[in-house]
Amino acid sequence: MNFSQNSSDSTSSLSGKKIAVIGVGKIGGTLVSSLLKNKVIPPSHLFGSTRHSINHEKISSQLGIKLFTHNSEMAKLADIVILAVKPQNMKQALSEIKNSITTDQMIVTLAAATTTRFVEEILPDKIPVIRAMPNTPCLVNEGMTVLCPGKSASLHHLKMAKQIFSSVGRVEVLDNEDLMDAVTALSGSGPGYIYIMIESLAEGGVKAGLPRDLATTLAAQSMLGASKMVLETGEHPAKLKDSVTTPAGVTMDGIMELEDGGIRVTLIKAIAKATEKAKEISQ
Ligand SMILES: NC(=O)c1ccc[n+]([C@@H]2O[C@H](COP(=O)([O-])OP(=O)(O)OC[C@H]3O[C@@H](n4cnc5c(N)ncnc54)[C@H](OP(=O)(O)O)[C@@H]3O)[C@@H](O)[C@H]2O)c1
Protein backbone atom coordinates (compact mmCIF):
# COMPACT_ATOMS: atom_id res chain seq x y z
CA MET A 1 0.00 0.00 0.00
CA ASN A 2 1.36 3.43 -0.88
CA PHE A 3 0.62 5.50 2.24
CA SER A 4 2.09 8.67 0.75
CA GLN A 5 -0.81 8.85 -1.67
CA ASN A 6 -4.54 9.22 -0.97
CA SER A 7 -3.99 10.45 2.54
CA SER A 8 -3.42 14.13 1.90
CA ASP A 9 -6.93 15.45 1.26
CA SER A 10 -7.93 18.27 3.55
CA THR A 11 -11.19 16.93 5.10
CA SER A 12 -10.69 16.90 8.87
CA SER A 13 -10.77 13.40 10.28
CA LEU A 14 -9.85 14.76 13.73
CA SER A 15 -13.15 16.49 14.28
CA GLY A 16 -14.59 15.44 17.66
CA LYS A 17 -11.63 13.15 18.37
CA LYS A 18 -10.09 13.00 21.83
CA ILE A 19 -6.31 12.74 22.16
CA ALA A 20 -4.38 11.49 25.21
CA VAL A 21 -0.65 12.23 25.44
CA ILE A 22 1.24 9.86 27.73
CA GLY A 23 4.35 11.83 28.76
CA VAL A 24 3.88 15.58 28.46
CA GLY A 25 7.63 16.25 28.72
CA LYS A 26 9.65 18.19 26.12
CA ILE A 27 8.18 16.78 22.91
CA GLY A 28 4.78 15.70 24.31
CA GLY A 29 4.31 19.13 25.92
CA THR A 30 5.44 20.88 22.72
CA LEU A 31 2.88 18.94 20.72
CA VAL A 32 0.07 19.70 23.18
CA SER A 33 0.91 23.44 23.21
CA SER A 34 1.02 23.57 19.41
CA LEU A 35 -2.23 21.64 18.89
CA LEU A 36 -3.97 24.04 21.27
CA LYS A 37 -2.32 27.19 19.88
CA ASN A 38 -3.32 26.19 16.32
CA LYS A 39 -6.84 25.24 17.48
CA VAL A 40 -6.53 21.74 16.00
CA ILE A 41 -8.05 20.14 19.12
CA PRO A 42 -10.02 21.96 21.83
CA PRO A 43 -8.55 21.78 25.38
CA SER A 44 -11.55 19.67 26.51
CA HIS A 45 -10.46 16.95 24.01
CA LEU A 46 -6.78 16.82 24.99
CA PHE A 47 -5.46 15.01 28.09
CA GLY A 48 -2.01 14.27 29.37
CA SER A 49 -0.02 12.35 31.95
CA THR A 50 3.47 12.20 33.42
CA ARG A 51 5.09 9.48 35.51
CA HIS A 52 5.29 11.60 38.66
CA SER A 53 2.20 13.53 39.70
CA ILE A 54 4.05 16.00 41.93
CA ASN A 55 4.09 18.74 39.25
CA HIS A 56 0.65 18.00 37.78
CA GLU A 57 -0.98 21.20 38.99
CA LYS A 58 1.80 23.36 37.52
CA ILE A 59 1.96 21.47 34.18
CA SER A 60 -1.83 21.42 33.91
CA SER A 61 -2.06 25.19 34.33
CA GLN A 62 0.90 25.78 31.96
CA LEU A 63 -0.54 23.58 29.19
CA GLY A 64 -4.23 24.25 29.88
CA ILE A 65 -5.30 20.59 29.80
CA LYS A 66 -6.42 18.00 32.33
CA LEU A 67 -3.66 15.71 33.63
CA PHE A 68 -4.34 12.14 34.71
CA THR A 69 -2.55 10.06 37.33
CA HIS A 70 -3.55 6.71 35.80
CA ASN A 71 -2.73 6.07 32.14
CA SER A 72 -5.29 3.25 31.94
CA GLU A 73 -8.13 5.55 33.00
CA MET A 74 -7.00 8.27 30.54
CA ALA A 75 -6.49 5.89 27.60
CA LYS A 76 -10.11 4.65 27.84
CA LEU A 77 -11.36 8.19 27.14
CA ALA A 78 -9.27 8.81 24.02
CA ASP A 79 -9.63 8.01 20.32
CA ILE A 80 -5.92 8.58 19.78
CA VAL A 81 -3.22 7.79 22.36
CA ILE A 82 0.16 9.42 21.77
CA LEU A 83 3.11 7.84 23.61
CA ALA A 84 5.79 10.47 24.24
CA VAL A 85 7.88 8.73 26.88
CA LYS A 86 11.60 7.82 26.72
CA PRO A 87 12.33 4.47 24.99
CA GLN A 88 13.26 2.86 28.34
CA ASN A 89 9.81 3.80 29.77
CA MET A 90 7.79 2.47 26.80
CA LYS A 91 7.32 -1.08 28.10
CA GLN A 92 5.95 0.20 31.40
CA ALA A 93 3.63 2.77 29.75
CA LEU A 94 2.32 0.16 27.29
CA SER A 95 1.62 -2.38 30.03
CA GLU A 96 -0.34 0.28 31.91
CA ILE A 97 -2.70 0.85 28.94
CA LYS A 98 -2.85 -2.57 27.28
CA ASN A 99 -6.14 -3.55 28.95
CA SER A 100 -7.80 -0.21 28.12
CA ILE A 101 -7.11 -0.13 24.38
CA THR A 102 -9.43 -1.47 21.66
CA THR A 103 -9.12 -1.66 17.88
CA ASP A 104 -11.36 1.45 17.59
CA GLN A 105 -8.48 3.51 18.95
CA MET A 106 -5.14 4.42 17.44
CA ILE A 107 -1.68 4.55 19.04
CA VAL A 108 0.98 7.01 17.89
CA THR A 109 4.44 6.33 19.28
CA LEU A 110 7.11 9.04 19.27
CA ALA A 111 9.86 7.11 21.03
CA ALA A 112 13.20 6.93 19.24
CA ALA A 113 14.45 3.47 18.37
CA THR A 114 11.17 1.76 19.32
CA THR A 115 9.55 -0.21 16.52
CA THR A 116 5.84 -0.52 15.76
CA ARG A 117 6.36 -4.29 16.20
CA PHE A 118 7.57 -3.76 19.79
CA VAL A 119 4.41 -1.73 20.54
CA GLU A 120 2.09 -4.16 18.70
CA GLU A 121 3.48 -7.14 20.60
CA ILE A 122 2.62 -5.65 24.00
CA LEU A 123 -0.85 -4.40 23.03
CA PRO A 124 -3.82 -6.64 22.08
CA ASP A 125 -4.01 -7.92 18.49
CA LYS A 126 -4.74 -5.61 15.55
CA ILE A 127 -4.37 -2.29 17.39
CA PRO A 128 -3.50 0.37 14.78
CA VAL A 129 -0.05 1.77 15.56
CA ILE A 130 1.78 4.61 13.82
CA ARG A 131 5.38 5.49 14.60
CA ALA A 132 6.14 9.21 14.35
CA MET A 133 9.45 11.03 14.61
CA PRO A 134 8.78 14.75 15.09
CA ASN A 135 11.20 17.44 16.26
CA THR A 136 10.95 20.37 18.69
CA PRO A 137 10.45 23.16 16.06
CA CYS A 138 6.82 21.87 16.12
CA LEU A 139 6.51 24.58 18.79
CA VAL A 140 6.88 27.30 16.12
CA ASN A 141 4.95 25.38 13.43
CA GLU A 142 8.17 24.47 11.60
CA GLY A 143 8.39 20.87 12.79
CA MET A 144 9.56 17.98 10.63
CA THR A 145 7.72 14.75 11.29
CA VAL A 146 8.19 11.42 9.56
CA LEU A 147 5.40 8.85 9.94
CA CYS A 148 5.62 5.11 9.50
CA PRO A 149 2.52 2.90 9.76
CA GLY A 150 2.49 -0.38 11.65
CA LYS A 151 0.88 -3.56 10.29
CA SER A 152 -2.72 -2.77 11.38
CA ALA A 153 -2.76 0.96 10.54
CA SER A 154 -5.01 1.93 7.59
CA LEU A 155 -4.99 5.00 5.35
CA HIS A 156 -7.63 6.49 7.66
CA HIS A 157 -5.26 6.19 10.64
CA LEU A 158 -2.41 7.63 8.63
CA LYS A 159 -4.62 10.54 7.57
CA MET A 160 -5.42 11.35 11.22
CA ALA A 161 -1.72 11.21 12.16
CA LYS A 162 -0.87 13.44 9.18
CA GLN A 163 -3.45 15.98 10.31
CA ILE A 164 -2.01 16.10 13.82
CA PHE A 165 1.57 16.68 12.68
CA SER A 166 0.92 18.80 9.58
CA SER A 167 -0.72 21.33 11.91
CA VAL A 168 2.74 21.90 13.41
CA GLY A 169 4.98 21.63 10.35
CA ARG A 170 5.94 19.43 7.44
CA VAL A 171 5.12 15.70 7.27
CA GLU A 172 6.66 12.88 5.23
CA VAL A 173 5.66 9.21 5.21
CA LEU A 174 8.00 6.22 5.06
CA ASP A 175 6.89 2.65 4.37
CA ASN A 176 10.29 1.19 5.29
CA GLU A 177 10.58 1.30 9.09
CA ASP A 178 14.27 0.30 8.98
CA LEU A 179 14.98 3.88 7.85
CA MET A 180 13.40 5.44 10.96
CA ASP A 181 16.75 5.30 12.82
CA ALA A 182 18.29 7.49 10.11
CA VAL A 183 15.28 9.84 10.38
CA THR A 184 15.83 10.05 14.15
CA ALA A 185 19.50 10.90 13.58
CA LEU A 186 18.80 13.50 10.88
CA SER A 187 15.58 15.41 11.61
CA GLY A 188 14.76 14.19 15.15
CA SER A 189 18.18 15.26 16.45
CA GLY A 190 18.74 17.82 13.67
CA PRO A 191 17.80 20.96 15.63
CA GLY A 192 20.61 20.11 18.09
CA TYR A 193 23.22 20.25 15.29
CA ILE A 194 21.72 23.39 13.74
CA TYR A 195 21.83 25.28 17.08
CA ILE A 196 25.58 24.57 17.24
CA MET A 197 25.99 25.88 13.69
CA ILE A 198 24.02 29.05 14.46
CA GLU A 199 25.97 29.58 17.68
CA SER A 200 29.30 29.09 15.89
CA LEU A 201 28.44 31.37 12.95
CA ALA A 202 27.36 34.02 15.45
CA GLU A 203 30.67 33.63 17.34
CA GLY A 204 32.41 34.29 14.03
CA GLY A 205 30.39 37.49 13.71
CA VAL A 206 31.33 38.46 17.27
CA LYS A 207 35.01 37.79 16.46
CA ALA A 208 34.62 40.14 13.49
CA GLY A 209 33.15 42.86 15.75
CA LEU A 210 29.37 42.40 15.57
CA PRO A 211 27.25 42.68 18.74
CA ARG A 212 26.25 39.16 19.88
CA ASP A 213 22.47 39.61 19.55
CA LEU A 214 22.79 40.98 16.04
CA ALA A 215 25.27 38.23 15.06
CA THR A 216 22.83 35.54 16.33
CA THR A 217 19.93 37.08 14.38
CA LEU A 218 22.03 37.27 11.20
CA ALA A 219 23.14 33.66 11.55
CA ALA A 220 19.67 32.27 12.39
CA GLN A 221 17.84 34.24 9.68
CA SER A 222 20.46 33.23 7.08
CA MET A 223 19.94 29.58 8.08
CA LEU A 224 16.14 30.00 7.84
CA GLY A 225 16.32 31.83 4.49
CA ALA A 226 18.71 29.31 2.94
CA SER A 227 16.51 26.44 4.17
CA LYS A 228 13.44 28.05 2.60
CA MET A 229 15.33 28.51 -0.68
CA VAL A 230 16.09 24.76 -0.76
CA LEU A 231 12.51 23.75 0.13
CA GLU A 232 10.67 26.30 -1.99
CA THR A 233 12.80 26.41 -5.17
CA GLY A 234 13.48 22.66 -5.23
CA GLU A 235 16.99 23.50 -6.50
CA HIS A 236 19.96 21.33 -5.50
CA PRO A 237 21.78 23.00 -2.54
CA ALA A 238 25.06 22.90 -4.54
CA LYS A 239 23.47 25.01 -7.31
CA LEU A 240 22.15 27.53 -4.76
CA LYS A 241 25.63 27.67 -3.16
CA ASP A 242 27.19 28.32 -6.59
CA SER A 243 24.78 31.22 -7.11
CA VAL A 244 26.18 33.10 -4.06
CA THR A 245 29.82 32.32 -4.85
CA THR A 246 31.14 35.22 -6.94
CA PRO A 247 34.51 34.48 -8.63
CA ALA A 248 37.32 35.80 -6.38
CA GLY A 249 34.63 36.99 -3.95
CA VAL A 250 34.14 36.89 -0.19
CA THR A 251 31.99 33.70 0.05
CA MET A 252 34.66 31.58 -1.66
CA ASP A 253 37.20 32.46 1.04
CA GLY A 254 34.69 31.45 3.72
CA ILE A 255 33.91 28.18 1.91
CA MET A 256 37.62 27.32 1.70
CA GLU A 257 37.88 27.58 5.49
CA LEU A 258 34.80 25.37 5.94
CA GLU A 259 36.23 22.74 3.57
CA ASP A 260 39.62 22.93 5.27
CA GLY A 261 37.90 22.22 8.62
CA GLY A 262 36.22 19.14 7.08
CA ILE A 263 32.67 20.42 7.55
CA ARG A 264 31.12 18.04 5.01
CA VAL A 265 32.67 14.87 6.32
CA THR A 266 32.03 15.96 9.93
CA LEU A 267 28.31 16.41 9.24
CA ILE A 268 28.08 13.13 7.30
CA LYS A 269 29.84 11.30 10.13
CA ALA A 270 27.55 12.92 12.73
CA ILE A 271 24.45 11.50 11.04
CA ALA A 272 26.09 8.10 10.49
CA LYS A 273 27.14 7.89 14.16
CA ALA A 274 23.74 9.05 15.48
CA THR A 275 22.00 6.49 13.23
CA GLU A 276 24.25 3.76 14.65
CA LYS A 277 23.34 4.88 18.19
CA ALA A 278 19.59 4.76 17.38
CA LYS A 279 20.02 1.23 15.97
CA GLU A 280 22.02 0.20 19.05
CA ILE A 281 19.23 1.45 21.38
CA SER A 282 16.54 -0.32 19.36
CA GLN A 283 18.36 -3.63 19.84
N1 LIG B 1 12.89 15.88 22.53
C1 LIG B 1 12.87 15.73 21.20
O1 LIG B 1 13.28 16.61 20.43
C2 LIG B 1 12.27 14.47 20.58
C3 LIG B 1 12.03 14.45 19.20
C4 LIG B 1 11.43 13.32 18.66
C5 LIG B 1 11.11 12.22 19.44
N2 LIG B 1 11.39 12.26 20.77
C6 LIG B 1 11.05 11.08 21.57
O2 LIG B 1 10.03 11.48 22.48
C7 LIG B 1 10.17 10.75 23.71
C8 LIG B 1 10.17 11.74 24.87
O3 LIG B 1 11.32 12.57 24.76
P1 LIG B 1 11.41 13.94 25.58
O4 LIG B 1 12.66 14.59 25.13
O5 LIG B 1 10.11 14.67 25.46
O6 LIG B 1 11.60 13.36 27.07
P2 LIG B 1 11.16 14.01 28.46
O7 LIG B 1 11.19 15.51 28.38
O8 LIG B 1 11.97 13.33 29.51
O9 LIG B 1 9.63 13.58 28.63
C9 LIG B 1 9.24 12.27 28.91
C10 LIG B 1 7.94 12.32 29.67
O10 LIG B 1 7.44 11.01 29.83
C11 LIG B 1 6.88 10.91 31.14
N3 LIG B 1 6.73 9.50 31.48
C12 LIG B 1 7.64 8.52 31.65
N4 LIG B 1 7.05 7.35 31.95
C13 LIG B 1 5.72 7.60 31.99
C14 LIG B 1 4.58 6.81 32.27
N5 LIG B 1 4.67 5.49 32.55
N6 LIG B 1 3.37 7.40 32.22
C15 LIG B 1 3.23 8.71 31.95
N7 LIG B 1 4.27 9.52 31.66
C16 LIG B 1 5.50 8.98 31.70
C17 LIG B 1 7.85 11.68 31.98
O11 LIG B 1 7.26 11.98 33.23
P3 LIG B 1 8.19 12.41 34.51
O12 LIG B 1 8.80 13.75 34.14
O13 LIG B 1 7.23 12.49 35.65
O14 LIG B 1 9.25 11.33 34.64
C18 LIG B 1 8.05 12.91 31.09
O15 LIG B 1 6.98 13.83 31.27
C19 LIG B 1 11.46 9.95 23.60
O16 LIG B 1 11.15 8.59 23.37
C20 LIG B 1 12.20 10.55 22.44
O17 LIG B 1 12.93 9.57 21.73
C21 LIG B 1 11.94 13.38 21.38
Coordinates of C-alpha atoms and ligand atoms in Angstrom, one line a residue:
M1 CA 0.0 0.0 0.0
N2 CA 1.4 3.4 -0.9
F3 CA 0.6 5.5 2.2
S4 CA 2.1 8.7 0.8
Q5 CA -0.8 8.8 -1.7
N6 CA -4.5 9.2 -1.0
S7 CA -4.0 10.5 2.5
S8 CA -3.4 14.1 1.9
D9 CA -6.9 15.5 1.3
S10 CA -7.9 18.3 3.6
T11 CA -11.2 16.9 5.1
S12 CA -10.7 16.9 8.9
S13 CA -10.8 13.4 10.3
L14 CA -9.8 14.8 13.7
S15 CA -13.1 16.5 14.3
G16 CA -14.6 15.4 17.7
K17 CA -11.6 13.1 18.4
K18 CA -10.1 13.0 21.8
I19 CA -6.3 12.7 22.2
A20 CA -4.4 11.5 25.2
V21 CA -0.7 12.2 25.4
I22 CA 1.2 9.9 27.7
G23 CA 4.3 11.8 28.8
V24 CA 3.9 15.6 28.5
G25 CA 7.6 16.2 28.7
K26 CA 9.6 18.2 26.1
I27 CA 8.2 16.8 22.9
G28 CA 4.8 15.7 24.3
G29 CA 4.3 19.1 25.9
T30 CA 5.4 20.9 22.7
L31 CA 2.9 18.9 20.7
V32 CA 0.1 19.7 23.2
S33 CA 0.9 23.4 23.2
S34 CA 1.0 23.6 19.4
L35 CA -2.2 21.6 18.9
L36 CA -4.0 24.0 21.3
K37 CA -2.3 27.2 19.9
N38 CA -3.3 26.2 16.3
K39 CA -6.8 25.2 17.5
V40 CA -6.5 21.7 16.0
I41 CA -8.0 20.1 19.1
P42 CA -10.0 22.0 21.8
P43 CA -8.6 21.8 25.4
S44 CA -11.5 19.7 26.5
H45 CA -10.5 16.9 24.0
L46 CA -6.8 16.8 25.0
F47 CA -5.5 15.0 28.1
G48 CA -2.0 14.3 29.4
S49 CA 0.0 12.4 32.0
T50 CA 3.5 12.2 33.4
R51 CA 5.1 9.5 35.5
H52 CA 5.3 11.6 38.7
S53 CA 2.2 13.5 39.7
I54 CA 4.0 16.0 41.9
N55 CA 4.1 18.7 39.3
H56 CA 0.6 18.0 37.8
E57 CA -1.0 21.2 39.0
K58 CA 1.8 23.4 37.5
I59 CA 2.0 21.5 34.2
S60 CA -1.8 21.4 33.9
S61 CA -2.1 25.2 34.3
Q62 CA 0.9 25.8 32.0
L63 CA -0.5 23.6 29.2
G64 CA -4.2 24.2 29.9
I65 CA -5.3 20.6 29.8
K66 CA -6.4 18.0 32.3
L67 CA -3.7 15.7 33.6
F68 CA -4.3 12.1 34.7
T69 CA -2.5 10.1 37.3
H70 CA -3.6 6.7 35.8
N71 CA -2.7 6.1 32.1
S72 CA -5.3 3.3 31.9
E73 CA -8.1 5.6 33.0
M74 CA -7.0 8.3 30.5
A75 CA -6.5 5.9 27.6
K76 CA -10.1 4.7 27.8
L77 CA -11.4 8.2 27.1
A78 CA -9.3 8.8 24.0
D79 CA -9.6 8.0 20.3
I80 CA -5.9 8.6 19.8
V81 CA -3.2 7.8 22.4
I82 CA 0.2 9.4 21.8
L83 CA 3.1 7.8 23.6
A84 CA 5.8 10.5 24.2
V85 CA 7.9 8.7 26.9
K86 CA 11.6 7.8 26.7
P87 CA 12.3 4.5 25.0
Q88 CA 13.3 2.9 28.3
N89 CA 9.8 3.8 29.8
M90 CA 7.8 2.5 26.8
K91 CA 7.3 -1.1 28.1
Q92 CA 5.9 0.2 31.4
A93 CA 3.6 2.8 29.8
L94 CA 2.3 0.2 27.3
S95 CA 1.6 -2.4 30.0
E96 CA -0.3 0.3 31.9
I97 CA -2.7 0.8 28.9
K98 CA -2.9 -2.6 27.3
N99 CA -6.1 -3.5 28.9
S100 CA -7.8 -0.2 28.1
I101 CA -7.1 -0.1 24.4
T102 CA -9.4 -1.5 21.7
T103 CA -9.1 -1.7 17.9
D104 CA -11.4 1.5 17.6
Q105 CA -8.5 3.5 19.0
M106 CA -5.1 4.4 17.4
I107 CA -1.7 4.5 19.0
V108 CA 1.0 7.0 17.9
T109 CA 4.4 6.3 19.3
L110 CA 7.1 9.0 19.3
A111 CA 9.9 7.1 21.0
A112 CA 13.2 6.9 19.2
A113 CA 14.5 3.5 18.4
T114 CA 11.2 1.8 19.3
T115 CA 9.6 -0.2 16.5
T116 CA 5.8 -0.5 15.8
R117 CA 6.4 -4.3 16.2
F118 CA 7.6 -3.8 19.8
V119 CA 4.4 -1.7 20.5
E120 CA 2.1 -4.2 18.7
E121 CA 3.5 -7.1 20.6
I122 CA 2.6 -5.7 24.0
L123 CA -0.9 -4.4 23.0
P124 CA -3.8 -6.6 22.1
D125 CA -4.0 -7.9 18.5
K126 CA -4.7 -5.6 15.6
I127 CA -4.4 -2.3 17.4
P128 CA -3.5 0.4 14.8
V129 CA 0.0 1.8 15.6
I130 CA 1.8 4.6 13.8
R131 CA 5.4 5.5 14.6
A132 CA 6.1 9.2 14.4
M133 CA 9.5 11.0 14.6
P134 CA 8.8 14.8 15.1
N135 CA 11.2 17.4 16.3
T136 CA 11.0 20.4 18.7
P137 CA 10.4 23.2 16.1
C138 CA 6.8 21.9 16.1
L139 CA 6.5 24.6 18.8
V140 CA 6.9 27.3 16.1
N141 CA 5.0 25.4 13.4
E142 CA 8.2 24.5 11.6
G143 CA 8.4 20.9 12.8
M144 CA 9.6 18.0 10.6
T145 CA 7.7 14.7 11.3
V146 CA 8.2 11.4 9.6
L147 CA 5.4 8.9 9.9
C148 CA 5.6 5.1 9.5
P149 CA 2.5 2.9 9.8
G150 CA 2.5 -0.4 11.7
K151 CA 0.9 -3.6 10.3
S152 CA -2.7 -2.8 11.4
A153 CA -2.8 1.0 10.5
S154 CA -5.0 1.9 7.6
L155 CA -5.0 5.0 5.3
H156 CA -7.6 6.5 7.7
H157 CA -5.3 6.2 10.6
L158 CA -2.4 7.6 8.6
K159 CA -4.6 10.5 7.6
M160 CA -5.4 11.4 11.2
A161 CA -1.7 11.2 12.2
K162 CA -0.9 13.4 9.2
Q163 CA -3.5 16.0 10.3
I164 CA -2.0 16.1 13.8
F165 CA 1.6 16.7 12.7
S166 CA 0.9 18.8 9.6
S167 CA -0.7 21.3 11.9
V168 CA 2.7 21.9 13.4
G169 CA 5.0 21.6 10.3
R170 CA 5.9 19.4 7.4
V171 CA 5.1 15.7 7.3
E172 CA 6.7 12.9 5.2
V173 CA 5.7 9.2 5.2
L174 CA 8.0 6.2 5.1
D175 CA 6.9 2.7 4.4
N176 CA 10.3 1.2 5.3
E177 CA 10.6 1.3 9.1
D178 CA 14.3 0.3 9.0
L179 CA 15.0 3.9 7.8
M180 CA 13.4 5.4 11.0
D181 CA 16.8 5.3 12.8
A182 CA 18.3 7.5 10.1
V183 CA 15.3 9.8 10.4
T184 CA 15.8 10.1 14.2
A185 CA 19.5 10.9 13.6
L186 CA 18.8 13.5 10.9
S187 CA 15.6 15.4 11.6
G188 CA 14.8 14.2 15.2
S189 CA 18.2 15.3 16.5
G190 CA 18.7 17.8 13.7
P191 CA 17.8 21.0 15.6
G192 CA 20.6 20.1 18.1
Y193 CA 23.2 20.2 15.3
I194 CA 21.7 23.4 13.7
Y195 CA 21.8 25.3 17.1
I196 CA 25.6 24.6 17.2
M197 CA 26.0 25.9 13.7
I198 CA 24.0 29.1 14.5
E199 CA 26.0 29.6 17.7
S200 CA 29.3 29.1 15.9
L201 CA 28.4 31.4 13.0
A202 CA 27.4 34.0 15.5
E203 CA 30.7 33.6 17.3
G204 CA 32.4 34.3 14.0
G205 CA 30.4 37.5 13.7
V206 CA 31.3 38.5 17.3
K207 CA 35.0 37.8 16.5
A208 CA 34.6 40.1 13.5
G209 CA 33.2 42.9 15.7
L210 CA 29.4 42.4 15.6
P211 CA 27.2 42.7 18.7
R212 CA 26.3 39.2 19.9
D213 CA 22.5 39.6 19.5
L214 CA 22.8 41.0 16.0
A215 CA 25.3 38.2 15.1
T216 CA 22.8 35.5 16.3
T217 CA 19.9 37.1 14.4
L218 CA 22.0 37.3 11.2
A219 CA 23.1 33.7 11.5
A220 CA 19.7 32.3 12.4
Q221 CA 17.8 34.2 9.7
S222 CA 20.5 33.2 7.1
M223 CA 19.9 29.6 8.1
L224 CA 16.1 30.0 7.8
G225 CA 16.3 31.8 4.5
A226 CA 18.7 29.3 2.9
S227 CA 16.5 26.4 4.2
K228 CA 13.4 28.1 2.6
M229 CA 15.3 28.5 -0.7
V230 CA 16.1 24.8 -0.8
L231 CA 12.5 23.7 0.1
E232 CA 10.7 26.3 -2.0
T233 CA 12.8 26.4 -5.2
G234 CA 13.5 22.7 -5.2
E235 CA 17.0 23.5 -6.5
H236 CA 20.0 21.3 -5.5
P237 CA 21.8 23.0 -2.5
A238 CA 25.1 22.9 -4.5
K239 CA 23.5 25.0 -7.3
L240 CA 22.1 27.5 -4.8
K241 CA 25.6 27.7 -3.2
D242 CA 27.2 28.3 -6.6
S243 CA 24.8 31.2 -7.1
V244 CA 26.2 33.1 -4.1
T245 CA 29.8 32.3 -4.9
T246 CA 31.1 35.2 -6.9
P247 CA 34.5 34.5 -8.6
A248 CA 37.3 35.8 -6.4
G249 CA 34.6 37.0 -4.0
V250 CA 34.1 36.9 -0.2
T251 CA 32.0 33.7 0.0
M252 CA 34.7 31.6 -1.7
D253 CA 37.2 32.5 1.0
G254 CA 34.7 31.5 3.7
I255 CA 33.9 28.2 1.9
M256 CA 37.6 27.3 1.7
E257 CA 37.9 27.6 5.5
L258 CA 34.8 25.4 5.9
E259 CA 36.2 22.7 3.6
D260 CA 39.6 22.9 5.3
G261 CA 37.9 22.2 8.6
G262 CA 36.2 19.1 7.1
I263 CA 32.7 20.4 7.6
R264 CA 31.1 18.0 5.0
V265 CA 32.7 14.9 6.3
T266 CA 32.0 16.0 9.9
L267 CA 28.3 16.4 9.2
I268 CA 28.1 13.1 7.3
K269 CA 29.8 11.3 10.1
A270 CA 27.6 12.9 12.7
I271 CA 24.4 11.5 11.0
A272 CA 26.1 8.1 10.5
K273 CA 27.1 7.9 14.2
A274 CA 23.7 9.0 15.5
T275 CA 22.0 6.5 13.2
E276 CA 24.3 3.8 14.7
K277 CA 23.3 4.9 18.2
A278 CA 19.6 4.8 17.4
K279 CA 20.0 1.2 16.0
E280 CA 22.0 0.2 19.1
I281 CA 19.2 1.4 21.4
S282 CA 16.5 -0.3 19.4
Q283 CA 18.4 -3.6 19.8
Ligands
LIG1 N1 12.9 15.9 22.5 C1 12.9 15.7 21.2 O1 13.3 16.6 20.4 C2 12.3 14.5 20.6 C3 12.0 14.5 19.2 C4 11.4 13.3 18.7 C5 11.1 12.2 19.4 N2 11.4 12.3 20.8 C6 11.1 11.1 21.6 O2 10.0 11.5 22.5 C7 10.2 10.8 23.7 C8 10.2 11.7 24.9 O3 11.3 12.6 24.8 P1 11.4 13.9 25.6 O4 12.7 14.6 25.1 O5 10.1 14.7 25.5 O6 11.6 13.4 27.1 P2 11.2 14.0 28.5 O7 11.2 15.5 28.4 O8 12.0 13.3 29.5 O9 9.6 13.6 28.6 C9 9.2 12.3 28.9 C10 7.9 12.3 29.7 O10 7.4 11.0 29.8 C11 6.9 10.9 31.1 N3 6.7 9.5 31.5 C12 7.6 8.5 31.6 N4 7.1 7.4 32.0 C13 5.7 7.6 32.0 C14 4.6 6.8 32.3 N5 4.7 5.5 32.6 N6 3.4 7.4 32.2 C15 3.2 8.7 31.9 N7 4.3 9.5 31.7 C16 5.5 9.0 31.7 C17 7.8 11.7 32.0 O11 7.3 12.0 33.2 P3 8.2 12.4 34.5 O12 8.8 13.7 34.1 O13 7.2 12.5 35.6 O14 9.2 11.3 34.6 C18 8.0 12.9 31.1 O15 7.0 13.8 31.3 C19 11.5 9.9 23.6 O16 11.2 8.6 23.4 C20 12.2 10.5 22.4 O17 12.9 9.6 21.7 C21 11.9 13.4 21.4

